[in-house]
Amino acid sequence: MKRVMLLKGKSSLGIVLFLLTSMMLSGCNLDFDPKASMKTPQLSSDNESLKSVVNQYLAQLPSGGSLIRPTDDGTTSLIRVLDLDNDGKNEALIFYETADDPVPIHGVVFGYQGDTWEPQATIDGEGQVLESLQLADLTNDGKIDIIAGYSNGEQQVQKGLSVYTYSHKKLEKIMVELPYSYYVVNDLNADGKNDLSVVYFKKNEFSSIMTYQFDGKTFDELDKLDLDSNINGYYNMVTGKISAAGEQGIMLDVSLNAAGNSSYTLVITMEAGKLVQVLGQDQTYKDDRIPSADVNGDGILEYGLLQKPAGWDGVALEDIPWLYTYYHVGDADKPVWEEFLGLSIPTDLIGKVTIDTKSVKDQYIKFVRTDNGHTVLEVKYFTLSQWDRRNQDWKLLQRTSDRVIGYRGTNTGSKNGLGEQ
């Protein structure tokens, strides 16, 4: 088995609103506003104290410091609080940058001592940019490890992955600068231990996925699978269950060219200790970028395809308002989810609802039942001024700097949840 060099010492699912599913199946009205129940979170006194300590710590640095989050992180969290060493007490982890220093990226672990937070251990980053950050038990010792990815900030340049473990108020680096493009933590070989799967890609030169596992001292390479490098790149990588039986796998969404949205999804799992591709371009090609995910919340990953609405045969491809339809691996004949602009169609109504052929893409979309043609939902595109003058029964779906997309529908509380207009 190949071993990774170690170093010890310092160192666009867009909107998924679930509107039709959650509202229609529950018999609620479509004018329910899911934003009404949202409240601004209030910081506890402990969190306020921690924030104050962090600000003081940064202020006393010779050149000052600014809190940062990884570039691939969609959250707003700048301070992460969790029990890193499994001692029943929380630690706090921050990363910050000092722009004028030779080593600009730093991390600090704070512990709660007495009645206040105190810095206990530090990290010197390996690059100019913090690209990624994941907290997971990668050493399988019951403690949370810090997995950080760095780069020099230039696109198409190698990124490096480092792993740190925290114990007895000290940080130890157990992996340094493993080249990567994307990575996930999972248990692909189903041995009850976490492993690390890394995709390393350079356009037209190489592309491969490797899976590593910590053996107590170092990271062993369990297996490597070469992939097609004649692609534009990858735009999404997710991991989790890919079947109801609990089989773990990885979904890699591939971009075929820079000029268009042509893409496909790779599905990779591990069988008898070997990485195996179970789905590829032939089964999952689409003329759009559709991120794979657990879109319906059933605990199983789905991949997406484009679906032409019933009745739109013979229409130019560019004029069709395509639906996104999602499938489980091994069941390509039975879609488990369908949506349009994030508006989802209940599973038992897939195939029973379509888009009226009088609809005009990017202007006005009307959903109708296929059995009687009755309208169940409308989607309309407004200019900003039109939106300000709209009828109040239109609800906000999406908003950009120059247009608004609204929707409206009626629910009668019928068995299927879809009402009629």
PDB file of N, CA and C in Angstrom, residues 183-272:
ATOM      1  N   TYR A 183     -12.123  16.759  -1.696  1.00  0.00           N
ATOM      2  CA  TYR A 183     -12.002  15.626  -0.796  1.00  0.00           C
ATOM      3  C   TYR A 183     -13.297  15.464   0.002  1.00  0.00           C
ATOM      4  N   VAL A 184     -13.508  14.247   0.500  1.00  0.00           N
ATOM      5  CA  VAL A 184     -14.628  13.948   1.389  1.00  0.00           C
ATOM      6  C   VAL A 184     -14.170  12.942   2.427  1.00  0.00           C
ATOM      7  N   VAL A 185     -14.846  12.921   3.562  1.00  0.00           N
ATOM      8  CA  VAL A 185     -14.613  11.938   4.619  1.00  0.00           C
ATOM      9  C   VAL A 185     -15.801  10.989   4.652  1.00  0.00           C
ATOM     10  N   ASN A 186     -15.522   9.695   4.659  1.00  0.00           N
ATOM     11  CA  ASN A 186     -16.594   8.697   4.636  1.00  0.00           C
ATOM     12  C   ASN A 186     -16.033   7.375   5.133  1.00  0.00           C
ATOM     13  N   ASP A 187     -16.845   6.327   5.067  1.00  0.00           N
ATOM     14  CA  ASP A 187     -16.394   4.962   5.360  1.00  0.00           C
ATOM     15  C   ASP A 187     -16.731   4.109   4.147  1.00  0.00           C
ATOM     16  N   LEU A 188     -15.964   4.281   3.067  1.00  0.00           N
ATOM     17  CA  LEU A 188     -16.272   3.602   1.815  1.00  0.00           C
ATOM     18  C   LEU A 188     -16.119   2.089   1.906  1.00  0.00           C
ATOM     19  N   ASN A 189     -15.145   1.629   2.670  1.00  0.00           N
ATOM     20  CA  ASN A 189     -14.925   0.180   2.732  1.00  0.00           C
ATOM     21  C   ASN A 189     -15.730  -0.495   3.831  1.00  0.00           C
ATOM     22  N   ALA A 190     -16.611   0.262   4.488  1.00  0.00           N
ATOM     23  CA  ALA A 190     -17.562  -0.282   5.458  1.00  0.00           C
ATOM     24  C   ALA A 190     -16.887  -1.098   6.563  1.00  0.00           C
ATOM     25  N   ASP A 191     -15.748  -0.608   7.060  1.00  0.00           N
ATOM     26  CA  ASP A 191     -15.069  -1.296   8.155  1.00  0.00           C
ATOM     27  C   ASP A 191     -15.312  -0.611   9.493  1.00  0.00           C
ATOM     28  N   GLY A 192     -16.213   0.369   9.507  1.00  0.00           N
ATOM     29  CA  GLY A 192     -16.525   1.071  10.741  1.00  0.00           C
ATOM     30  C   GLY A 192     -15.565   2.185  11.079  1.00  0.00           C
ATOM     31  N   LYS A 193     -14.641   2.491  10.173  1.00  0.00           N
ATOM     32  CA  LYS A 193     -13.662   3.546  10.407  1.00  0.00           C
ATOM     33  C   LYS A 193     -13.733   4.579   9.273  1.00  0.00           C
ATOM     34  N   ASN A 194     -13.560   5.840   9.641  1.00  0.00           N
ATOM     35  CA  ASN A 194     -13.569   6.889   8.626  1.00  0.00           C
ATOM     36  C   ASN A 194     -12.345   6.781   7.728  1.00  0.00           C
ATOM     37  N   ASP A 195     -12.536   7.121   6.469  1.00  0.00           N
ATOM     38  CA  ASP A 195     -11.420   7.245   5.540  1.00  0.00           C
ATOM     39  C   ASP A 195     -11.536   8.570   4.803  1.00  0.00           C
ATOM     40  N   LEU A 196     -10.504   8.908   4.065  1.00  0.00           N
ATOM     41  CA  LEU A 196     -10.407  10.174   3.340  1.00  0.00           C
ATOM     42  C   LEU A 196     -10.268   9.876   1.856  1.00  0.00           C
ATOM     43  N   SER A 197     -11.219  10.375   1.055  1.00  0.00           N
ATOM     44  CA  SER A 197     -11.144  10.189  -0.393  1.00  0.00           C
ATOM     45  C   SER A 197     -10.825  11.530  -1.052  1.00  0.00           C
ATOM     46  N   VAL A 198      -9.798  11.522  -1.880  1.00  0.00           N
ATOM     47  CA  VAL A 198      -9.251  12.748  -2.463  1.00  0.00           C
ATOM     48  C   VAL A 198      -9.275  12.653  -3.979  1.00  0.00           C
ATOM     49  N   VAL A 199      -9.827  13.660  -4.628  1.00  0.00           N
ATOM     50  CA  VAL A 199      -9.740  13.789  -6.078  1.00  0.00           C
ATOM     51  C   VAL A 199      -8.623  14.774  -6.395  1.00  0.00           C
ATOM     52  N   TYR A 200      -7.727  14.362  -7.270  1.00  0.00           N
ATOM     53  CA  TYR A 200      -6.622  15.217  -7.702  1.00  0.00           C
ATOM     54  C   TYR A 200      -6.700  15.323  -9.216  1.00  0.00           C
ATOM     55  N   PHE A 201      -6.838  16.551  -9.710  1.00  0.00           N
ATOM     56  CA  PHE A 201      -7.151  16.773 -11.123  1.00  0.00           C
ATOM     57  C   PHE A 201      -6.320  17.913 -11.693  1.00  0.00           C
ATOM     58  N   LYS A 202      -5.799  17.681 -12.893  1.00  0.00           N
ATOM     59  CA  LYS A 202      -5.198  18.739 -13.690  1.00  0.00           C
ATOM     60  C   LYS A 202      -5.655  18.531 -15.125  1.00  0.00           C
ATOM     61  N   LYS A 203      -6.311  19.532 -15.662  1.00  0.00           N
ATOM     62  CA  LYS A 203      -6.973  19.421 -16.951  1.00  0.00           C
ATOM     63  C   LYS A 203      -6.042  18.892 -18.035  1.00  0.00           C
ATOM     64  N   ASN A 204      -6.520  17.870 -18.752  1.00  0.00           N
ATOM     65  CA  ASN A 204      -5.828  17.252 -19.881  1.00  0.00           C
ATOM     66  C   ASN A 204      -4.528  16.549 -19.497  1.00  0.00           C
ATOM     67  N   GLU A 205      -4.260  16.423 -18.209  1.00  0.00           N
ATOM     68  CA  GLU A 205      -3.033  15.745 -17.773  1.00  0.00           C
ATOM     69  C   GLU A 205      -3.320  14.530 -16.892  1.00  0.00           C
ATOM     70  N   PHE A 206      -4.094  14.729 -15.839  1.00  0.00           N
ATOM     71  CA  PHE A 206      -4.406  13.588 -14.977  1.00  0.00           C
ATOM     72  C   PHE A 206      -5.652  13.895 -14.155  1.00  0.00           C
ATOM     73  N   SER A 207      -6.314  12.841 -13.762  1.00  0.00           N
ATOM     74  CA  SER A 207      -7.438  12.927 -12.832  1.00  0.00           C
ATOM     75  C   SER A 207      -7.566  11.576 -12.160  1.00  0.00           C
ATOM     76  N   SER A 208      -7.628  11.576 -10.856  1.00  0.00           N
ATOM     77  CA  SER A 208      -7.722  10.315 -10.128  1.00  0.00           C
ATOM     78  C   SER A 208      -8.370  10.544  -8.780  1.00  0.00           C
ATOM     79  N   ILE A 209      -8.886   9.475  -8.215  1.00  0.00           N
ATOM     80  CA  ILE A 209      -9.432   9.516  -6.863  1.00  0.00           C
ATOM     81  C   ILE A 209      -8.704   8.470  -6.040  1.00  0.00           C
ATOM     82  N   MET A 210      -8.243   8.869  -4.861  1.00  0.00           N
ATOM     83  CA  MET A 210      -7.537   7.980  -3.947  1.00  0.00           C
ATOM     84  C   MET A 210      -8.257   7.977  -2.607  1.00  0.00           C
ATOM     85  N   THR A 211      -8.277   6.820  -1.966  1.00  0.00           N
ATOM     86  CA  THR A 211      -8.871   6.701  -0.639  1.00  0.00           C
ATOM     87  C   THR A 211      -7.793   6.296   0.355  1.00  0.00           C
ATOM     88  N   TYR A 212      -7.713   7.053   1.461  1.00  0.00           N
ATOM     89  CA  TYR A 212      -6.696   6.831   2.492  1.00  0.00           C
ATOM     90  C   TYR A 212      -7.364   6.522   3.819  1.00  0.00           C
ATOM     91  N   GLN A 213      -6.639   5.785   4.668  1.00  0.00           N
ATOM     92  CA  GLN A 213      -7.121   5.525   6.021  1.00  0.00           C
ATOM     93  C   GLN A 213      -5.956   5.554   6.993  1.00  0.00           C
ATOM     94  N   PHE A 214      -6.196   6.142   8.162  1.00  0.00           N
ATOM     95  CA  PHE A 214      -5.157   6.256   9.191  1.00  0.00           C
ATOM     96  C   PHE A 214      -5.000   4.926   9.915  1.00  0.00           C
ATOM     97  N   ASP A 215      -3.754   4.467  10.051  1.00  0.00           N
ATOM     98  CA  ASP A 215      -3.506   3.160  10.674  1.00  0.00           C
ATOM     99  C   ASP A 215      -2.963   3.278  12.092  1.00  0.00           C
ATOM    100  N   GLY A 216      -3.013   4.495  12.657  1.00  0.00           N
ATOM    101  CA  GLY A 216      -2.481   4.737  13.991  1.00  0.00           C
ATOM    102  C   GLY A 216      -1.197   5.523  13.974  1.00  0.00           C
ATOM    103  N   LYS A 217      -0.494   5.472  12.841  1.00  0.00           N
ATOM    104  CA  LYS A 217       0.759   6.214  12.706  1.00  0.00           C
ATOM    105  C   LYS A 217       0.786   7.066  11.442  1.00  0.00           C
ATOM    106  N   THR A 218       0.230   6.551  10.385  1.00  0.00           N
ATOM    107  CA  THR A 218       0.305   7.222   9.098  1.00  0.00           C
ATOM    108  C   THR A 218      -0.971   6.941   8.317  1.00  0.00           C
ATOM    109  N   PHE A 219      -1.085   7.557   7.136  1.00  0.00           N
ATOM    110  CA  PHE A 219      -2.239   7.350   6.271  1.00  0.00           C
ATOM    111  C   PHE A 219      -1.864   6.387   5.143  1.00  0.00           C
ATOM    112  N   ASP A 220      -2.539   5.259   5.085  1.00  0.00           N
ATOM    113  CA  ASP A 220      -2.319   4.287   4.017  1.00  0.00           C
ATOM    114  C   ASP A 220      -3.246   4.592   2.849  1.00  0.00           C
ATOM    115  N   GLU A 221      -2.746   4.418   1.635  1.00  0.00           N
ATOM    116  CA  GLU A 221      -3.589   4.508   0.448  1.00  0.00           C
ATOM    117  C   GLU A 221      -4.275   3.160   0.248  1.00  0.00           C
ATOM    118  N   LEU A 222      -5.599   3.134   0.434  1.00  0.00           N
ATOM    119  CA  LEU A 222      -6.342   1.886   0.267  1.00  0.00           C
ATOM    120  C   LEU A 222      -6.471   1.506  -1.196  1.00  0.00           C
ATOM    121  N   ASP A 223      -6.747   2.521  -2.045  1.00  0.00           N
ATOM    122  CA  ASP A 223      -6.863   2.237  -3.470  1.00  0.00           C
ATOM    123  C   ASP A 223      -6.861   3.552  -4.250  1.00  0.00           C
ATOM    124  N   LYS A 224      -6.632   3.418  -5.552  1.00  0.00           N
ATOM    125  CA  LYS A 224      -6.614   4.560  -6.454  1.00  0.00           C
ATOM    126  C   LYS A 224      -7.341   4.178  -7.736  1.00  0.00           C
ATOM    127  N   LEU A 225      -8.158   5.121  -8.245  1.00  0.00           N
ATOM    128  CA  LEU A 225      -8.892   4.891  -9.485  1.00  0.00           C
ATOM    129  C   LEU A 225      -8.640   6.068 -10.421  1.00  0.00           C
ATOM    130  N   ASP A 226      -8.112   5.793 -11.612  1.00  0.00           N
ATOM    131  CA  ASP A 226      -7.865   6.845 -12.593  1.00  0.00           C
ATOM    132  C   ASP A 226      -9.178   7.237 -13.270  1.00  0.00           C
ATOM    133  N   LEU A 227      -9.352   8.549 -13.486  1.00  0.00           N
ATOM    134  CA  LEU A 227     -10.549   9.098 -14.115  1.00  0.00           C
ATOM    135  C   LEU A 227     -10.160   9.840 -15.383  1.00  0.00           C
ATOM    136  N   ASP A 228     -11.153  10.263 -16.145  1.00  0.00           N
ATOM    137  CA  ASP A 228     -10.917  10.965 -17.398  1.00  0.00           C
ATOM    138  C   ASP A 228     -10.435  12.388 -17.110  1.00  0.00           C
ATOM    139  N   SER A 229      -9.276  12.762 -17.648  1.00  0.00           N
ATOM    140  CA  SER A 229      -8.750  14.119 -17.449  1.00  0.00           C
ATOM    141  C   SER A 229      -9.140  15.063 -18.583  1.00  0.00           C
ATOM    142  N   ASN A 230      -9.778  14.537 -19.641  1.00  0.00           N
ATOM    143  CA  ASN A 230     -10.180  15.372 -20.776  1.00  0.00           C
ATOM    144  C   ASN A 230     -11.549  15.992 -20.532  1.00  0.00           C
ATOM    145  N   ILE A 231     -11.653  16.698 -19.431  1.00  0.00           N
ATOM    146  CA  ILE A 231     -12.881  17.374 -19.035  1.00  0.00           C
ATOM    147  C   ILE A 231     -12.526  18.798 -18.628  1.00  0.00           C
ATOM    148  N   ASN A 232     -13.545  19.606 -18.396  1.00  0.00           N
ATOM    149  CA  ASN A 232     -13.277  20.975 -17.947  1.00  0.00           C
ATOM    150  C   ASN A 232     -12.964  21.020 -16.458  1.00  0.00           C
ATOM    151  N   GLY A 233     -13.583  20.114 -15.696  1.00  0.00           N
ATOM    152  CA  GLY A 233     -13.353  20.084 -14.259  1.00  0.00           C
ATOM    153  C   GLY A 233     -14.522  19.468 -13.524  1.00  0.00           C
ATOM    154  N   TYR A 234     -14.502  19.600 -12.210  1.00  0.00           N
ATOM    155  CA  TYR A 234     -15.578  19.114 -11.357  1.00  0.00           C
ATOM    156  C   TYR A 234     -16.229  20.305 -10.667  1.00  0.00           C
ATOM    157  N   TYR A 235     -17.553  20.267 -10.510  1.00  0.00           N
ATOM    158  CA  TYR A 235     -18.215  21.385  -9.847  1.00  0.00           C
ATOM    159  C   TYR A 235     -18.927  20.974  -8.565  1.00  0.00           C
ATOM    160  N   ASN A 236     -18.868  19.698  -8.210  1.00  0.00           N
ATOM    161  CA  ASN A 236     -19.537  19.262  -6.983  1.00  0.00           C
ATOM    162  C   ASN A 236     -19.046  17.871  -6.627  1.00  0.00           C
ATOM    163  N   MET A 237     -18.848  17.634  -5.324  1.00  0.00           N
ATOM    164  CA  MET A 237     -18.463  16.316  -4.823  1.00  0.00           C
ATOM    165  C   MET A 237     -19.182  16.089  -3.504  1.00  0.00           C
ATOM    166  N   VAL A 238     -19.986  15.022  -3.434  1.00  0.00           N
ATOM    167  CA  VAL A 238     -20.711  14.703  -2.213  1.00  0.00           C
ATOM    168  C   VAL A 238     -20.546  13.231  -1.896  1.00  0.00           C
ATOM    169  N   THR A 239     -20.735  12.899  -0.642  1.00  0.00           N
ATOM    170  CA  THR A 239     -20.595  11.507  -0.225  1.00  0.00           C
ATOM    171  C   THR A 239     -21.684  11.145   0.760  1.00  0.00           C
ATOM    172  N   GLY A 240     -22.019   9.858   0.826  1.00  0.00           N
ATOM    173  CA  GLY A 240     -23.059   9.382   1.725  1.00  0.00           C
ATOM    174  C   GLY A 240     -23.646   8.090   1.203  1.00  0.00           C
ATOM    175  N   LYS A 241     -24.820   7.729   1.681  1.00  0.00           N
ATOM    176  CA  LYS A 241     -25.487   6.517   1.212  1.00  0.00           C
ATOM    177  C   LYS A 241     -25.929   6.701  -0.234  1.00  0.00           C
ATOM    178  N   ILE A 242     -25.722   5.676  -1.047  1.00  0.00           N
ATOM    179  CA  ILE A 242     -26.189   5.730  -2.436  1.00  0.00           C
ATOM    180  C   ILE A 242     -27.250   4.666  -2.700  1.00  0.00           C
ATOM    181  N   SER A 243     -27.650   3.945  -1.659  1.00  0.00           N
ATOM    182  CA  SER A 243     -28.703   2.946  -1.823  1.00  0.00           C
ATOM    183  C   SER A 243     -29.432   2.770  -0.508  1.00  0.00           C
ATOM    184  N   ALA A 244     -30.658   2.233  -0.589  1.00  0.00           N
ATOM    185  CA  ALA A 244     -31.446   1.998   0.617  1.00  0.00           C
ATOM    186  C   ALA A 244     -30.795   0.947   1.507  1.00  0.00           C
ATOM    187  N   ALA A 245     -29.938   0.113   0.927  1.00  0.00           N
ATOM    188  CA  ALA A 245     -29.244  -0.914   1.704  1.00  0.00           C
ATOM    189  C   ALA A 245     -28.118  -0.341   2.554  1.00  0.00           C
ATOM    190  N   GLY A 246     -27.820   0.956   2.367  1.00  0.00           N
ATOM    191  CA  GLY A 246     -26.803   1.599   3.180  1.00  0.00           C
ATOM    192  C   GLY A 246     -25.434   1.672   2.549  1.00  0.00           C
ATOM    193  N   GLU A 247     -25.287   1.244   1.298  1.00  0.00           N
ATOM    194  CA  GLU A 247     -23.999   1.296   0.614  1.00  0.00           C
ATOM    195  C   GLU A 247     -23.513   2.739   0.516  1.00  0.00           C
ATOM    196  N   GLN A 248     -22.266   2.947   0.904  1.00  0.00           N
ATOM    197  CA  GLN A 248     -21.680   4.280   0.865  1.00  0.00           C
ATOM    198  C   GLN A 248     -21.014   4.524  -0.488  1.00  0.00           C
ATOM    199  N   GLY A 249     -21.055   5.762  -0.933  1.00  0.00           N
ATOM    200  CA  GLY A 249     -20.443   6.093  -2.207  1.00  0.00           C
ATOM    201  C   GLY A 249     -20.153   7.570  -2.327  1.00  0.00           C
ATOM    202  N   ILE A 250     -19.636   7.939  -3.478  1.00  0.00           N
ATOM    203  CA  ILE A 250     -19.268   9.323  -3.794  1.00  0.00           C
ATOM    204  C   ILE A 250     -19.911   9.693  -5.116  1.00  0.00           C
ATOM    205  N   MET A 251     -20.474  10.899  -5.194  1.00  0.00           N
ATOM    206  CA  MET A 251     -20.974  11.429  -6.453  1.00  0.00           C
ATOM    207  C   MET A 251     -20.127  12.630  -6.847  1.00  0.00           C
ATOM    208  N   LEU A 252     -19.546  12.532  -8.038  1.00  0.00           N
ATOM    209  CA  LEU A 252     -18.707  13.591  -8.601  1.00  0.00           C
ATOM    210  C   LEU A 252     -19.411  14.171  -9.818  1.00  0.00           C
ATOM    211  N   ASP A 253     -19.745  15.447  -9.770  1.00  0.00           N
ATOM    212  CA  ASP A 253     -20.405  16.095 -10.898  1.00  0.00           C
ATOM    213  C   ASP A 253     -19.357  16.741 -11.788  1.00  0.00           C
ATOM    214  N   VAL A 254     -19.355  16.335 -13.060  1.00  0.00           N
ATOM    215  CA  VAL A 254     -18.298  16.667 -14.018  1.00  0.00           C
ATOM    216  C   VAL A 254     -18.776  17.730 -14.999  1.00  0.00           C
ATOM    217  N   SER A 255     -17.976  18.767 -15.174  1.00  0.00           N
ATOM    218  CA  SER A 255     -18.227  19.777 -16.204  1.00  0.00           C
ATOM    219  C   SER A 255     -17.414  19.414 -17.440  1.00  0.00           C
ATOM    220  N   LEU A 256     -18.094  19.286 -18.598  1.00  0.00           N
ATOM    221  CA  LEU A 256     -17.414  18.817 -19.799  1.00  0.00           C
ATOM    222  C   LEU A 256     -16.708  19.915 -20.568  1.00  0.00           C
ATOM    223  N   ASN A 257     -17.242  21.131 -20.514  1.00  0.00           N
ATOM    224  CA  ASN A 257     -16.602  22.212 -21.270  1.00  0.00           C
ATOM    225  C   ASN A 257     -16.844  23.538 -20.583  1.00  0.00           C
ATOM    226  N   ALA A 258     -15.959  24.482 -20.873  1.00  0.00           N
ATOM    227  CA  ALA A 258     -16.060  25.800 -20.238  1.00  0.00           C
ATOM    228  C   ALA A 258     -17.120  26.660 -20.896  1.00  0.00           C
ATOM    229  N   ALA A 259     -17.409  26.404 -22.159  1.00  0.00           N
ATOM    230  CA  ALA A 259     -18.328  27.263 -22.914  1.00  0.00           C
ATOM    231  C   ALA A 259     -19.787  26.988 -22.582  1.00  0.00           C
ATOM    232  N   GLY A 260     -20.118  25.750 -22.219  1.00  0.00           N
ATOM    233  CA  GLY A 260     -21.515  25.392 -21.974  1.00  0.00           C
ATOM    234  C   GLY A 260     -21.704  24.732 -20.632  1.00  0.00           C
ATOM    235  N   ASN A 261     -22.914  24.190 -20.430  1.00  0.00           N
ATOM    236  CA  ASN A 261     -23.243  23.560 -19.166  1.00  0.00           C
ATOM    237  C   ASN A 261     -23.287  22.036 -19.245  1.00  0.00           C
ATOM    238  N   SER A 262     -22.797  21.461 -20.329  1.00  0.00           N
ATOM    239  CA  SER A 262     -22.819  20.009 -20.480  1.00  0.00           C
ATOM    240  C   SER A 262     -22.076  19.348 -19.327  1.00  0.00           C
ATOM    241  N   SER A 263     -22.707  18.343 -18.751  1.00  0.00           N
ATOM    242  CA  SER A 263     -22.108  17.709 -17.582  1.00  0.00           C
ATOM    243  C   SER A 263     -22.587  16.268 -17.445  1.00  0.00           C
ATOM    244  N   TYR A 264     -22.002  15.558 -16.519  1.00  0.00           N
ATOM    245  CA  TYR A 264     -22.478  14.239 -16.139  1.00  0.00           C
ATOM    246  C   TYR A 264     -22.040  13.958 -14.712  1.00  0.00           C
ATOM    247  N   THR A 265     -22.538  12.873 -14.149  1.00  0.00           N
ATOM    248  CA  THR A 265     -22.238  12.511 -12.772  1.00  0.00           C
ATOM    249  C   THR A 265     -21.535  11.164 -12.721  1.00  0.00           C
ATOM    250  N   LEU A 266     -20.417  11.127 -12.008  1.00  0.00           N
ATOM    251  CA  LEU A 266     -19.723   9.885 -11.712  1.00  0.00           C
ATOM    252  C   LEU A 266     -20.174   9.389 -10.342  1.00  0.00           C
ATOM    253  N   VAL A 267     -20.486   8.113 -10.247  1.00  0.00           N
ATOM    254  CA  VAL A 267     -20.809   7.507  -8.956  1.00  0.00           C
ATOM    255  C   VAL A 267     -19.767   6.444  -8.675  1.00  0.00           C
ATOM    256  N   ILE A 268     -19.087   6.585  -7.536  1.00  0.00           N
ATOM    257  CA  ILE A 268     -17.968   5.716  -7.187  1.00  0.00           C
ATOM    258  C   ILE A 268     -18.212   5.108  -5.815  1.00  0.00           C
ATOM    259  N   THR A 269     -17.943   3.835  -5.692  1.00  0.00           N
ATOM    260  CA  THR A 269     -18.039   3.156  -4.410  1.00  0.00           C
ATOM    261  C   THR A 269     -16.830   2.237  -4.257  1.00  0.00           C
ATOM    262  N   MET A 270     -16.800   1.473  -3.185  1.00  0.00           N
ATOM    263  CA  MET A 270     -15.690   0.549  -2.970  1.00  0.00           C
ATOM    264  C   MET A 270     -16.232  -0.859  -2.782  1.00  0.00           C
ATOM    265  N   GLU A 271     -15.690  -1.790  -3.547  1.00  0.00           N
ATOM    266  CA  GLU A 271     -16.079  -3.190  -3.465  1.00  0.00           C
ATOM    267  C   GLU A 271     -14.832  -4.040  -3.260  1.00  0.00           C
ATOM    268  N   ALA A 272     -14.840  -4.851  -2.211  1.00  0.00           N
ATOM    269  CA  ALA A 272     -13.703  -5.727  -1.897  1.00  0.00           C
ATOM    270  C   ALA A 272     -12.400  -4.947  -1.841  1.00  0.00           C
TER     271      ALA A 272
END
